[in-house]
Structure formats: C-alpha cells, structure tokens
Amino acid sequence: MSLLDVTDLRVAFGPTTVLSGVSLHLDPGETLAVLGESGSGKTVTAQAVMGILDPPAVVVGGCVRYRGQDLLTLPERERRRIRGREIAMVFQDALSALNPVFTVGYQIGETLRIRDGLSRREALHRAVELMDQVRIPAARQRVHEYPHQFSGGMRQRVSIAMALALDPAVLIADEPTTALDVTVQAQILDLLGELRRERTMALMLITHDLGVVAQVADRIAVMYAGRVVEQADVHQLFRAPAHPYTAALLRGAAISGTPPSLRDLPSGCAFHPRCRYAAAVCRTVAPSTVDLGGRSAACHFAREVLVDPAAR
Ligand code: SF4
C-alpha cells in the first residue's frame, strides 16, 4: 500500500471538468515530481489532496487515500488533523503564505501552540530549531524578525519550516522555486532533498521545469489537460518515454499547437491535435492508461512509442 493513493480523481469548476481522472501514488520517503504546463491540473490535484480547493471547484469523483483512509469521505475535523500534521504544503509565493504583521518565529510556532499545546516559550524554542534545520543562519536572532526582512529564498525557507513544524509524513511543494533566481532555486531544491532524506518524508514536487525533475525526483507523473498521461521512474522516463507528449517535452523543441482550453477539450485524446503519432482512433476514443510494468502511459500507442528510437 502506498502512503498516498490518488485514484481516478475528478474535479469540476462549474460546467468545466478540470481533472478528468487523475491517478497517482506516493511511497514513503520518495520524491514524486508532478510535471505539467500551467493549466494541466497539477496545482488543482495538490489542492484536492489537501482539501483546499478554491470554490467553485469541487471534487466530483474518485478518491484520495492516505494510509488507506479516504480523505474525501472523512469528516472535516478529522481531515484538518491530517492536513498539517500528516500532509503539509509549501506554496510558490512564500510572501502570501506569511502574515506580514507577525514575526516569523511567532508564525512557525503558531501551529505548535495551537495543535500541540506548547507554551509561547517552548514554541519559540522549537521555531529556532526548525529555522536551523532549514539552514537559516543566525536563527536565534532572526526568529524575532518579520517576513519583509527576509530575502525571497530565506522566506521560502521560513515557509518550509512552518510546513515541517508538525513533522508531516508528506510534503507537497507547489512550484516552490519558481519565484526565485536560479542559484537560490538550486539551494532550495537541495534543502528539500536533504530534509526528505533526514526525515524519511515523502515529497510531492509540483513543477513545470524538467531541470527541477532531473535534479530531485525519483518518479515522475506527467500531466496534460487534467490527466496524468505518463508515470514512471525518472531514469526510465528520461531513457525512453512512452507517451508522445513526454517525448516531445524531452526533445526540448517547442510542441506545435497550443495547450487546449479545459473548457473546450479536443475529442478522444486531448493531445491529438499536437501529436505526431495521432491516428484516426485518437480523434474519437480517449485512451485508457496502459500498464507497462512498473510504469504506465495513457496512449493508444504507448507500447510502440516506448520502443521507438525516434521518440528519444
Ligand atoms: Fe498521440 Fe493518439 Fe497517443 Fe494521444 S492516444 S498521445 S493522439 S498517439
């Protein structure tokens, strides 16, 4: 049994289906990269797992199991307990995740005071420890500073410290380095990798950046138009993609055409107008996910693409 199992998750935004059957899993201690361009549904997937979808988006089907328990059917109180304590999230924009009027120490310690009943002093002490763990220099002094006194990279470290406060088993990081410059990006990715190893925590890293995937991921789920189109071990996938979209991403050349609007998805396989393998069946029949032994792809011709040297 995986730690987190998302099965056939469907989310609608009014009449528009934004996730049309997302299935993925996360094992203890591993890093899963969820890769996709904007609008592919990767952030919505994370929000649905966390139970923080922005209305009017609602889950209309599927399940999200954490240690075998379906989070979607749990009472809100129980779900809130799991959120934060078991599964925590870090966002792209650390500034908006932090409150400008409280010191970072107060904010890191807040969950510990509320959920673990620590005193103010104990919570502050723990906040210093957490800031040390995310390698913020001079944590003992800086714990009394406000978010605007930190650089972008240091602020992201503060929000990671907040997420780690309750020692979660799963950390979901949604484009945690997109707003940062390249050097700081690499430092934050290294930090996430180190924390994952030190804590044997599972990491779900949402990104649009193949370089980020190559740097940190064990496995990858590639999303396109509200579906996971391919899931594989990173080395397998880089060596031989089984989905034409992944193959096109790896080739690095611009993919002809534009990503489809979720309001008006192409019939059959949503990738067919851009796919160089497309055949008549692709225009009418949505492909199911093909099991390729430890990896999978949602394509009528996944087995052919997998062995096609031109796909690499
Ligand atoms: Fe291309 Fe057809 Fe596969 Fe879709 S199902 S990715 S259109 S070959």
PDB file of C-alpha atoms and ligand atoms in Angstrom:
ATOM      1  CA  MET A   1       0.000   0.000   0.000  1.00  0.00           C
ATOM      2  CA  SER A   2       1.301   3.451  -0.886  1.00  0.00           C
ATOM      3  CA  LEU A   3       1.355   6.312   1.589  1.00  0.00           C
ATOM      4  CA  LEU A   4      -0.838   8.404  -0.654  1.00  0.00           C
ATOM      5  CA  ASP A   5      -3.022   6.926  -3.359  1.00  0.00           C
ATOM      6  CA  VAL A   6      -4.997   9.167  -5.676  1.00  0.00           C
ATOM      7  CA  THR A   7      -7.402   7.178  -7.829  1.00  0.00           C
ATOM      8  CA  ASP A   8      -9.472   8.490 -10.725  1.00  0.00           C
ATOM      9  CA  LEU A   9      -9.772  11.915  -9.095  1.00  0.00           C
ATOM     10  CA  ARG A  10     -12.184  14.179 -10.896  1.00  0.00           C
ATOM     11  CA  VAL A  11     -12.672  17.883 -10.193  1.00  0.00           C
ATOM     12  CA  ALA A  12     -15.126  20.265 -11.861  1.00  0.00           C
ATOM     13  CA  PHE A  13     -15.204  24.004 -11.944  1.00  0.00           C
ATOM     14  CA  GLY A  14     -18.834  24.728 -12.698  1.00  0.00           C
ATOM     15  CA  PRO A  15     -19.557  23.027 -16.036  1.00  0.00           C
ATOM     16  CA  THR A  16     -15.841  22.643 -16.798  1.00  0.00           C
ATOM     17  CA  THR A  17     -14.005  19.445 -15.893  1.00  0.00           C
ATOM     18  CA  VAL A  18     -10.540  20.435 -14.718  1.00  0.00           C
ATOM     19  CA  LEU A  19      -9.353  16.995 -13.630  1.00  0.00           C
ATOM     20  CA  SER A  20     -10.685  14.092 -15.611  1.00  0.00           C
ATOM     21  CA  GLY A  21      -9.478  11.048 -13.714  1.00  0.00           C
ATOM     22  CA  VAL A  22      -6.094  11.641 -12.110  1.00  0.00           C
ATOM     23  CA  SER A  23      -4.397   8.588 -10.631  1.00  0.00           C
ATOM     24  CA  LEU A  24      -1.028   8.702  -8.917  1.00  0.00           C
ATOM     25  CA  HIS A  25       0.666   7.349  -5.838  1.00  0.00           C
ATOM     26  CA  LEU A  26       3.387   8.388  -3.459  1.00  0.00           C
ATOM     27  CA  ASP A  27       5.503   5.926  -1.494  1.00  0.00           C
ATOM     28  CA  PRO A  28       7.161   6.633   1.867  1.00  0.00           C
ATOM     29  CA  GLY A  29      10.382   8.599   1.559  1.00  0.00           C
ATOM     30  CA  GLU A  30      10.252   9.118  -2.209  1.00  0.00           C
ATOM     31  CA  THR A  31      10.144  12.261  -4.319  1.00  0.00           C
ATOM     32  CA  LEU A  32       7.433  12.304  -6.942  1.00  0.00           C
ATOM     33  CA  ALA A  33       7.569  15.167  -9.423  1.00  0.00           C
ATOM     34  CA  VAL A  34       4.237  16.168 -10.922  1.00  0.00           C
ATOM     35  CA  LEU A  35       5.196  17.813 -14.183  1.00  0.00           C
ATOM     36  CA  GLY A  36       2.948  19.833 -16.436  1.00  0.00           C
ATOM     37  CA  GLU A  37       2.464  23.199 -18.072  1.00  0.00           C
ATOM     38  CA  SER A  38       0.164  25.749 -16.485  1.00  0.00           C
ATOM     39  CA  GLY A  39      -3.462  24.693 -16.788  1.00  0.00           C
ATOM     40  CA  SER A  40      -2.601  20.967 -16.856  1.00  0.00           C
ATOM     41  CA  GLY A  41      -4.198  20.447 -13.443  1.00  0.00           C
ATOM     42  CA  LYS A  42      -1.155  19.866 -11.254  1.00  0.00           C
ATOM     43  CA  THR A  43      -1.966  22.558  -8.688  1.00  0.00           C
ATOM     44  CA  VAL A  44      -5.643  21.549  -8.608  1.00  0.00           C
ATOM     45  CA  THR A  45      -4.512  17.978  -7.904  1.00  0.00           C
ATOM     46  CA  ALA A  46      -2.465  19.192  -4.919  1.00  0.00           C
ATOM     47  CA  GLN A  47      -5.312  21.373  -3.659  1.00  0.00           C
ATOM     48  CA  ALA A  48      -7.773  18.482  -3.923  1.00  0.00           C
ATOM     49  CA  VAL A  49      -5.409  16.214  -1.985  1.00  0.00           C
ATOM     50  CA  MET A  50      -5.058  18.879   0.709  1.00  0.00           C
ATOM     51  CA  GLY A  51      -8.791  19.643   0.733  1.00  0.00           C
ATOM     52  CA  ILE A  52      -8.191  23.310  -0.050  1.00  0.00           C
ATOM     53  CA  LEU A  53      -9.832  23.666  -3.478  1.00  0.00           C
ATOM     54  CA  ASP A  54     -10.919  27.211  -4.287  1.00  0.00           C
ATOM     55  CA  PRO A  55     -14.701  27.324  -4.802  1.00  0.00           C
ATOM     56  CA  PRO A  56     -16.471  26.750  -7.100  1.00  0.00           C
ATOM     57  CA  ALA A  57     -14.026  23.907  -7.824  1.00  0.00           C
ATOM     58  CA  VAL A  58     -15.345  20.669  -6.319  1.00  0.00           C
ATOM     59  CA  VAL A  59     -14.330  17.032  -6.297  1.00  0.00           C
ATOM     60  CA  VAL A  60     -16.891  15.121  -8.363  1.00  0.00           C
ATOM     61  CA  GLY A  61     -15.362  11.663  -8.241  1.00  0.00           C
ATOM     62  CA  GLY A  62     -12.515   9.385  -7.305  1.00  0.00           C
ATOM     63  CA  CYS A  63     -10.678   9.015  -4.021  1.00  0.00           C
ATOM     64  CA  VAL A  64      -7.618  10.238  -2.184  1.00  0.00           C
ATOM     65  CA  ARG A  65      -6.356   7.606   0.242  1.00  0.00           C
ATOM     66  CA  TYR A  66      -3.818   8.428   2.909  1.00  0.00           C
ATOM     67  CA  ARG A  67      -2.525   5.288   4.654  1.00  0.00           C
ATOM     68  CA  GLY A  68      -5.570   3.525   3.224  1.00  0.00           C
ATOM     69  CA  GLN A  69      -8.117   6.032   4.545  1.00  0.00           C
ATOM     70  CA  ASP A  70     -10.182   8.002   2.010  1.00  0.00           C
ATOM     71  CA  LEU A  71      -9.676  11.668   2.864  1.00  0.00           C
ATOM     72  CA  LEU A  72     -12.623  12.752   0.745  1.00  0.00           C
ATOM     73  CA  THR A  73     -15.137  10.958   2.939  1.00  0.00           C
ATOM     74  CA  LEU A  74     -13.610  11.949   6.294  1.00  0.00           C
ATOM     75  CA  PRO A  75     -15.379  14.493   8.489  1.00  0.00           C
ATOM     76  CA  GLU A  76     -13.816  17.954   8.107  1.00  0.00           C
ATOM     77  CA  ARG A  77     -12.417  17.900  11.644  1.00  0.00           C
ATOM     78  CA  GLU A  78     -10.532  14.665  11.060  1.00  0.00           C
ATOM     79  CA  ARG A  79      -9.342  15.899   7.708  1.00  0.00           C
ATOM     80  CA  ARG A  80      -7.984  19.081   9.228  1.00  0.00           C
ATOM     81  CA  ARG A  81      -5.997  16.961  11.665  1.00  0.00           C
ATOM     82  CA  ILE A  82      -4.361  15.068   8.808  1.00  0.00           C
ATOM     83  CA  ARG A  83      -3.712  18.291   6.935  1.00  0.00           C
ATOM     84  CA  GLY A  84      -0.687  19.875   8.544  1.00  0.00           C
ATOM     85  CA  ARG A  85       0.191  17.028  10.849  1.00  0.00           C
ATOM     86  CA  GLU A  86       0.433  14.291   8.213  1.00  0.00           C
ATOM     87  CA  ILE A  87       0.392  16.173   4.908  1.00  0.00           C
ATOM     88  CA  ALA A  88       1.719  19.723   4.698  1.00  0.00           C
ATOM     89  CA  MET A  89       2.119  22.085   1.777  1.00  0.00           C
ATOM     90  CA  VAL A  90       4.550  24.770   0.652  1.00  0.00           C
ATOM     91  CA  PHE A  91       3.428  27.301  -1.939  1.00  0.00           C
ATOM     92  CA  GLN A  92       5.135  29.158  -4.760  1.00  0.00           C
ATOM     93  CA  ASP A  93       4.653  32.548  -3.191  1.00  0.00           C
ATOM     94  CA  ALA A  94       6.127  32.427   0.317  1.00  0.00           C
ATOM     95  CA  LEU A  95       5.198  36.043   0.947  1.00  0.00           C
ATOM     96  CA  SER A  96       1.491  35.409   0.622  1.00  0.00           C
ATOM     97  CA  ALA A  97       1.773  32.338   2.864  1.00  0.00           C
ATOM     98  CA  LEU A  98       3.231  34.508   5.638  1.00  0.00           C
ATOM     99  CA  ASN A  99       1.494  37.175   7.680  1.00  0.00           C
ATOM    100  CA  PRO A 100       3.401  40.485   7.434  1.00  0.00           C
ATOM    101  CA  VAL A 101       2.446  41.682  10.922  1.00  0.00           C
ATOM    102  CA  PHE A 102       3.823  38.763  12.951  1.00  0.00           C
ATOM    103  CA  THR A 103       7.433  37.712  13.446  1.00  0.00           C
ATOM    104  CA  VAL A 104       8.476  34.547  11.646  1.00  0.00           C
ATOM    105  CA  GLY A 105       9.129  32.857  14.994  1.00  0.00           C
ATOM    106  CA  TYR A 106       5.588  33.546  16.098  1.00  0.00           C
ATOM    107  CA  GLN A 107       4.221  32.133  12.840  1.00  0.00           C
ATOM    108  CA  ILE A 108       6.347  28.997  12.819  1.00  0.00           C
ATOM    109  CA  GLY A 109       5.410  28.394  16.449  1.00  0.00           C
ATOM    110  CA  GLU A 110       1.723  29.115  15.990  1.00  0.00           C
ATOM    111  CA  THR A 111       0.705  25.635  14.848  1.00  0.00           C
ATOM    112  CA  LEU A 112       2.729  24.139  17.692  1.00  0.00           C
ATOM    113  CA  ARG A 113       0.918  26.272  20.241  1.00  0.00           C
ATOM    114  CA  ILE A 114      -2.498  25.530  18.760  1.00  0.00           C
ATOM    115  CA  ARG A 115      -2.124  21.872  17.840  1.00  0.00           C
ATOM    116  CA  ASP A 116       0.461  20.628  20.316  1.00  0.00           C
ATOM    117  CA  GLY A 117      -0.397  22.971  23.194  1.00  0.00           C
ATOM    118  CA  LEU A 118       3.187  24.228  23.573  1.00  0.00           C
ATOM    119  CA  SER A 119       3.771  27.338  25.654  1.00  0.00           C
ATOM    120  CA  ARG A 120       4.927  30.514  23.895  1.00  0.00           C
ATOM    121  CA  ARG A 121       8.447  29.971  25.103  1.00  0.00           C
ATOM    122  CA  GLU A 122       8.571  26.299  24.046  1.00  0.00           C
ATOM    123  CA  ALA A 123       7.104  27.175  20.638  1.00  0.00           C
ATOM    124  CA  LEU A 124       9.727  29.874  20.107  1.00  0.00           C
ATOM    125  CA  HIS A 125      12.488  27.464  21.069  1.00  0.00           C
ATOM    126  CA  ARG A 126      11.148  24.919  18.570  1.00  0.00           C
ATOM    127  CA  ALA A 127      10.877  27.649  15.900  1.00  0.00           C
ATOM    128  CA  VAL A 128      14.610  28.350  16.318  1.00  0.00           C
ATOM    129  CA  GLU A 129      15.349  24.620  15.912  1.00  0.00           C
ATOM    130  CA  LEU A 130      13.229  24.454  12.766  1.00  0.00           C
ATOM    131  CA  MET A 131      14.909  27.543  11.328  1.00  0.00           C
ATOM    132  CA  ASP A 132      18.261  25.868  11.996  1.00  0.00           C
ATOM    133  CA  GLN A 133      17.051  22.745  10.204  1.00  0.00           C
ATOM    134  CA  VAL A 134      16.128  24.747   7.097  1.00  0.00           C
ATOM    135  CA  ARG A 135      19.607  26.347   7.315  1.00  0.00           C
ATOM    136  CA  ILE A 136      18.597  29.912   8.131  1.00  0.00           C
ATOM    137  CA  PRO A 137      21.758  31.482   9.569  1.00  0.00           C
ATOM    138  CA  ALA A 138      21.554  33.236  12.957  1.00  0.00           C
ATOM    139  CA  ALA A 139      18.167  31.650  13.646  1.00  0.00           C
ATOM    140  CA  ARG A 140      18.205  32.714  17.302  1.00  0.00           C
ATOM    141  CA  GLN A 141      18.210  36.388  16.294  1.00  0.00           C
ATOM    142  CA  ARG A 142      16.208  36.128  13.103  1.00  0.00           C
ATOM    143  CA  VAL A 143      13.316  34.338  14.796  1.00  0.00           C
ATOM    144  CA  HIS A 144      12.250  37.809  16.027  1.00  0.00           C
ATOM    145  CA  GLU A 145      12.234  39.391  12.547  1.00  0.00           C
ATOM    146  CA  TYR A 146       9.295  39.992  10.193  1.00  0.00           C
ATOM    147  CA  PRO A 147       8.810  38.381   6.754  1.00  0.00           C
ATOM    148  CA  HIS A 148       9.786  41.558   4.825  1.00  0.00           C
ATOM    149  CA  GLN A 149      13.222  41.442   6.487  1.00  0.00           C
ATOM    150  CA  PHE A 150      13.996  38.146   4.683  1.00  0.00           C
ATOM    151  CA  SER A 151      15.128  37.637   1.080  1.00  0.00           C
ATOM    152  CA  GLY A 152      12.887  35.577  -1.256  1.00  0.00           C
ATOM    153  CA  GLY A 153      14.946  32.412  -0.718  1.00  0.00           C
ATOM    154  CA  MET A 154      15.064  32.843   3.069  1.00  0.00           C
ATOM    155  CA  ARG A 155      11.321  33.477   3.127  1.00  0.00           C
ATOM    156  CA  GLN A 156      10.747  30.223   1.290  1.00  0.00           C
ATOM    157  CA  ARG A 157      12.895  28.528   3.965  1.00  0.00           C
ATOM    158  CA  VAL A 158      10.651  30.077   6.620  1.00  0.00           C
ATOM    159  CA  SER A 159       7.546  28.691   4.926  1.00  0.00           C
ATOM    160  CA  ILE A 160       9.228  25.272   4.675  1.00  0.00           C
ATOM    161  CA  ALA A 161       9.992  25.471   8.423  1.00  0.00           C
ATOM    162  CA  MET A 162       6.308  26.248   9.054  1.00  0.00           C
ATOM    163  CA  ALA A 163       5.254  23.255   6.979  1.00  0.00           C
ATOM    164  CA  LEU A 164       7.680  20.998   8.860  1.00  0.00           C
ATOM    165  CA  ALA A 165       6.565  22.160  12.313  1.00  0.00           C
ATOM    166  CA  LEU A 166       4.220  19.233  12.858  1.00  0.00           C
ATOM    167  CA  ASP A 167       6.612  16.709  11.316  1.00  0.00           C
ATOM    168  CA  PRO A 168       4.480  15.654   8.342  1.00  0.00           C
ATOM    169  CA  ALA A 169       4.969  12.352   6.522  1.00  0.00           C
ATOM    170  CA  VAL A 170       4.178  14.023   3.186  1.00  0.00           C
ATOM    171  CA  LEU A 171       5.256  17.448   1.992  1.00  0.00           C
ATOM    172  CA  ILE A 172       3.591  18.855  -1.118  1.00  0.00           C
ATOM    173  CA  ALA A 173       5.622  21.665  -2.655  1.00  0.00           C
ATOM    174  CA  ASP A 174       3.851  23.621  -5.391  1.00  0.00           C
ATOM    175  CA  GLU A 175       6.416  25.313  -7.648  1.00  0.00           C
ATOM    176  CA  PRO A 176       8.445  26.225  -4.542  1.00  0.00           C
ATOM    177  CA  THR A 177      11.324  27.709  -6.522  1.00  0.00           C
ATOM    178  CA  THR A 178       9.605  29.377  -9.479  1.00  0.00           C
ATOM    179  CA  ALA A 179       9.733  32.870  -7.966  1.00  0.00           C
ATOM    180  CA  LEU A 180      13.428  32.581  -7.092  1.00  0.00           C
ATOM    181  CA  ASP A 181      16.586  33.171  -9.079  1.00  0.00           C
ATOM    182  CA  VAL A 182      18.486  30.182 -10.393  1.00  0.00           C
ATOM    183  CA  THR A 183      21.154  29.912  -7.671  1.00  0.00           C
ATOM    184  CA  VAL A 184      18.605  30.193  -4.871  1.00  0.00           C
ATOM    185  CA  GLN A 185      16.351  27.692  -6.696  1.00  0.00           C
ATOM    186  CA  ALA A 186      19.123  25.106  -6.588  1.00  0.00           C
ATOM    187  CA  GLN A 187      19.698  25.752  -2.875  1.00  0.00           C
ATOM    188  CA  ILE A 188      16.016  25.306  -2.018  1.00  0.00           C
ATOM    189  CA  LEU A 189      15.830  22.091  -4.070  1.00  0.00           C
ATOM    190  CA  ASP A 190      18.917  20.763  -2.304  1.00  0.00           C
ATOM    191  CA  LEU A 191      17.361  21.660   1.019  1.00  0.00           C
ATOM    192  CA  LEU A 192      14.106  19.858   0.186  1.00  0.00           C
ATOM    193  CA  GLY A 193      16.106  16.805  -0.881  1.00  0.00           C
ATOM    194  CA  GLU A 194      18.139  16.827   2.346  1.00  0.00           C
ATOM    195  CA  LEU A 195      15.052  17.284   4.544  1.00  0.00           C
ATOM    196  CA  ARG A 196      13.314  14.439   2.783  1.00  0.00           C
ATOM    197  CA  ARG A 197      16.259  12.140   3.472  1.00  0.00           C
ATOM    198  CA  GLU A 198      16.768  13.261   7.070  1.00  0.00           C
ATOM    199  CA  ARG A 199      13.088  12.845   7.916  1.00  0.00           C
ATOM    200  CA  THR A 200      12.255   9.975   5.545  1.00  0.00           C
ATOM    201  CA  MET A 201       9.438  12.189   4.406  1.00  0.00           C
ATOM    202  CA  ALA A 202       7.726  11.752   1.032  1.00  0.00           C
ATOM    203  CA  LEU A 203       7.866  14.777  -1.232  1.00  0.00           C
ATOM    204  CA  MET A 204       5.402  15.635  -3.978  1.00  0.00           C
ATOM    205  CA  LEU A 205       7.030  18.334  -6.035  1.00  0.00           C
ATOM    206  CA  ILE A 206       4.841  20.195  -8.484  1.00  0.00           C
ATOM    207  CA  THR A 207       6.758  21.815 -11.287  1.00  0.00           C
ATOM    208  CA  HIS A 208       6.739  22.845 -14.936  1.00  0.00           C
ATOM    209  CA  ASP A 209      10.516  22.542 -15.104  1.00  0.00           C
ATOM    210  CA  LEU A 210      12.199  19.396 -16.438  1.00  0.00           C
ATOM    211  CA  GLY A 211      15.527  20.528 -14.981  1.00  0.00           C
ATOM    212  CA  VAL A 212      13.996  20.503 -11.491  1.00  0.00           C
ATOM    213  CA  VAL A 213      12.642  17.000 -12.113  1.00  0.00           C
ATOM    214  CA  ALA A 214      16.029  15.723 -13.224  1.00  0.00           C
ATOM    215  CA  GLN A 215      17.684  17.229 -10.155  1.00  0.00           C
ATOM    216  CA  VAL A 216      15.498  15.799  -7.409  1.00  0.00           C
ATOM    217  CA  ALA A 217      12.808  13.323  -8.440  1.00  0.00           C
ATOM    218  CA  ASP A 218      12.699   9.537  -8.027  1.00  0.00           C
ATOM    219  CA  ARG A 219       9.496   9.178 -10.012  1.00  0.00           C
ATOM    220  CA  ILE A 220       7.518  11.451 -12.250  1.00  0.00           C
ATOM    221  CA  ALA A 221       3.868  11.907 -13.167  1.00  0.00           C
ATOM    222  CA  VAL A 222       3.399  13.921 -16.351  1.00  0.00           C
ATOM    223  CA  MET A 223       0.107  15.799 -16.618  1.00  0.00           C
ATOM    224  CA  TYR A 224      -1.664  17.098 -19.687  1.00  0.00           C
ATOM    225  CA  ALA A 225      -5.140  18.624 -19.892  1.00  0.00           C
ATOM    226  CA  GLY A 226      -6.326  17.371 -16.492  1.00  0.00           C
ATOM    227  CA  ARG A 227      -4.925  13.838 -16.732  1.00  0.00           C
ATOM    228  CA  VAL A 228      -1.772  12.011 -15.761  1.00  0.00           C
ATOM    229  CA  VAL A 229      -0.537  10.883 -19.167  1.00  0.00           C
ATOM    230  CA  GLU A 230       2.589   9.091 -18.043  1.00  0.00           C
ATOM    231  CA  GLN A 231       4.020   7.841 -14.752  1.00  0.00           C
ATOM    232  CA  ALA A 232       7.455   6.264 -14.422  1.00  0.00           C
ATOM    233  CA  ASP A 233      10.751   6.097 -12.636  1.00  0.00           C
ATOM    234  CA  VAL A 234      12.724   9.199 -13.665  1.00  0.00           C
ATOM    235  CA  HIS A 235      15.594   7.267 -15.243  1.00  0.00           C
ATOM    236  CA  GLN A 236      13.241   5.029 -17.225  1.00  0.00           C
ATOM    237  CA  LEU A 237      11.290   8.022 -18.419  1.00  0.00           C
ATOM    238  CA  PHE A 238      14.328  10.048 -19.487  1.00  0.00           C
ATOM    239  CA  ARG A 239      15.759   6.992 -21.248  1.00  0.00           C
ATOM    240  CA  ALA A 240      12.591   6.007 -23.104  1.00  0.00           C
ATOM    241  CA  PRO A 241       9.320   7.934 -22.805  1.00  0.00           C
ATOM    242  CA  ALA A 242       6.113   6.025 -23.511  1.00  0.00           C
ATOM    243  CA  HIS A 243       3.828   8.990 -24.160  1.00  0.00           C
ATOM    244  CA  PRO A 244       4.249  11.263 -27.191  1.00  0.00           C
ATOM    245  CA  TYR A 245       3.761  14.381 -25.025  1.00  0.00           C
ATOM    246  CA  THR A 246       6.601  13.340 -22.700  1.00  0.00           C
ATOM    247  CA  ALA A 247       8.738  12.505 -25.728  1.00  0.00           C
ATOM    248  CA  ALA A 248       8.109  15.991 -27.133  1.00  0.00           C
ATOM    249  CA  LEU A 249       8.970  17.610 -23.787  1.00  0.00           C
ATOM    250  CA  LEU A 250      12.216  15.672 -23.579  1.00  0.00           C
ATOM    251  CA  ARG A 251      13.184  16.628 -27.127  1.00  0.00           C
ATOM    252  CA  GLY A 252      13.005  20.192 -25.858  1.00  0.00           C
ATOM    253  CA  ALA A 253      11.733  21.650 -29.107  1.00  0.00           C
ATOM    254  CA  ALA A 254       8.542  23.687 -28.981  1.00  0.00           C
ATOM    255  CA  ILE A 255       5.493  21.451 -29.381  1.00  0.00           C
ATOM    256  CA  SER A 256       3.366  22.576 -32.308  1.00  0.00           C
ATOM    257  CA  GLY A 257      -0.061  23.988 -31.458  1.00  0.00           C
ATOM    258  CA  THR A 258      -1.193  25.318 -28.099  1.00  0.00           C
ATOM    259  CA  PRO A 259      -2.299  23.598 -24.885  1.00  0.00           C
ATOM    260  CA  PRO A 260      -6.048  23.012 -25.092  1.00  0.00           C
ATOM    261  CA  SER A 261      -8.560  25.019 -23.123  1.00  0.00           C
ATOM    262  CA  LEU A 262     -10.166  22.843 -20.461  1.00  0.00           C
ATOM    263  CA  ARG A 263     -13.498  24.407 -21.413  1.00  0.00           C
ATOM    264  CA  ASP A 264     -13.216  23.015 -24.885  1.00  0.00           C
ATOM    265  CA  LEU A 265     -11.091  19.869 -24.868  1.00  0.00           C
ATOM    266  CA  PRO A 266     -10.425  18.085 -28.152  1.00  0.00           C
ATOM    267  CA  SER A 267     -12.412  14.871 -28.614  1.00  0.00           C
ATOM    268  CA  GLY A 268     -10.752  11.486 -27.999  1.00  0.00           C
ATOM    269  CA  CYS A 269      -7.191  12.008 -26.787  1.00  0.00           C
ATOM    270  CA  ALA A 270      -6.802  15.659 -25.742  1.00  0.00           C
ATOM    271  CA  PHE A 271      -3.264  15.669 -27.147  1.00  0.00           C
ATOM    272  CA  HIS A 272      -4.256  14.529 -30.657  1.00  0.00           C
ATOM    273  CA  PRO A 273      -4.101  17.917 -32.440  1.00  0.00           C
ATOM    274  CA  ARG A 274      -0.439  18.240 -31.377  1.00  0.00           C
ATOM    275  CA  CYS A 275       0.635  14.615 -31.589  1.00  0.00           C
ATOM    276  CA  ARG A 276       2.838  13.290 -34.335  1.00  0.00           C
ATOM    277  CA  TYR A 277       1.699   9.719 -33.637  1.00  0.00           C
ATOM    278  CA  ALA A 278      -2.027  10.558 -33.865  1.00  0.00           C
ATOM    279  CA  ALA A 279      -4.191   8.098 -35.826  1.00  0.00           C
ATOM    280  CA  ALA A 280      -7.920   8.057 -36.571  1.00  0.00           C
ATOM    281  CA  VAL A 281      -8.753   6.287 -33.302  1.00  0.00           C
ATOM    282  CA  CYS A 282      -7.121   9.114 -31.312  1.00  0.00           C
ATOM    283  CA  ARG A 283      -9.673  11.641 -32.532  1.00  0.00           C
ATOM    284  CA  THR A 284     -12.637   9.654 -31.238  1.00  0.00           C
ATOM    285  CA  VAL A 285     -11.556   7.408 -28.378  1.00  0.00           C
ATOM    286  CA  ALA A 286      -9.905   8.685 -25.190  1.00  0.00           C
ATOM    287  CA  PRO A 287      -7.020   6.318 -24.403  1.00  0.00           C
ATOM    288  CA  SER A 288      -7.077   4.366 -21.171  1.00  0.00           C
ATOM    289  CA  THR A 289      -3.967   4.069 -19.052  1.00  0.00           C
ATOM    290  CA  VAL A 290      -1.769   1.208 -20.235  1.00  0.00           C
ATOM    291  CA  ASP A 291       0.234  -0.686 -17.623  1.00  0.00           C
ATOM    292  CA  LEU A 292       3.764  -1.129 -18.914  1.00  0.00           C
ATOM    293  CA  GLY A 293       5.162  -2.975 -15.880  1.00  0.00           C
ATOM    294  CA  GLY A 294       6.113  -0.554 -13.122  1.00  0.00           C
ATOM    295  CA  ARG A 295       5.222   2.396 -15.314  1.00  0.00           C
ATOM    296  CA  SER A 296       2.180   3.486 -17.266  1.00  0.00           C
ATOM    297  CA  ALA A 297       1.040   5.799 -20.036  1.00  0.00           C
ATOM    298  CA  ALA A 298      -2.339   6.957 -21.311  1.00  0.00           C
ATOM    299  CA  CYS A 299      -1.853   6.490 -25.033  1.00  0.00           C
ATOM    300  CA  HIS A 300      -3.292   4.077 -27.627  1.00  0.00           C
ATOM    301  CA  PHE A 301       0.235   3.519 -28.916  1.00  0.00           C
ATOM    302  CA  ALA A 302       2.221   3.598 -25.653  1.00  0.00           C
ATOM    303  CA  ARG A 303       3.948   0.263 -26.400  1.00  0.00           C
ATOM    304  CA  GLU A 304       5.013   1.444 -29.847  1.00  0.00           C
ATOM    305  CA  VAL A 305       6.221   4.843 -28.593  1.00  0.00           C
ATOM    306  CA  LEU A 306       8.228   3.149 -25.834  1.00  0.00           C
ATOM    307  CA  VAL A 307      10.352   1.222 -28.338  1.00  0.00           C
ATOM    308  CA  ASP A 308      10.501   3.922 -30.997  1.00  0.00           C
ATOM    309  CA  PRO A 309      14.074   5.266 -31.209  1.00  0.00           C
ATOM    310  CA  ALA A 310      12.657   8.463 -32.769  1.00  0.00           C
ATOM    311  CA  ALA A 311      10.778   9.173 -29.525  1.00  0.00           C
ATOM    312  CA  ARG A 312      14.052   9.644 -27.617  1.00  0.00           C
TER     313      ARG A 312
HETATM  314 FE1  SF4 B   1      -0.972  10.699 -29.612  1.00  0.00          FE
HETATM  315 FE2  SF4 B   1      -3.007   9.051 -30.038  1.00  0.00          FE
HETATM  316 FE3  SF4 B   1      -1.314   8.579 -28.055  1.00  0.00          FE
HETATM  317 FE4  SF4 B   1      -2.993  10.605 -27.900  1.00  0.00          FE
HETATM  318  S1  SF4 B   1      -3.523   8.434 -27.940  1.00  0.00           S
HETATM  319  S2  SF4 B   1      -0.873  10.657 -27.374  1.00  0.00           S
HETATM  320  S3  SF4 B   1      -3.044  11.292 -30.017  1.00  0.00           S
HETATM  321  S4  SF4 B   1      -0.863   8.559 -30.241  1.00  0.00           S
END
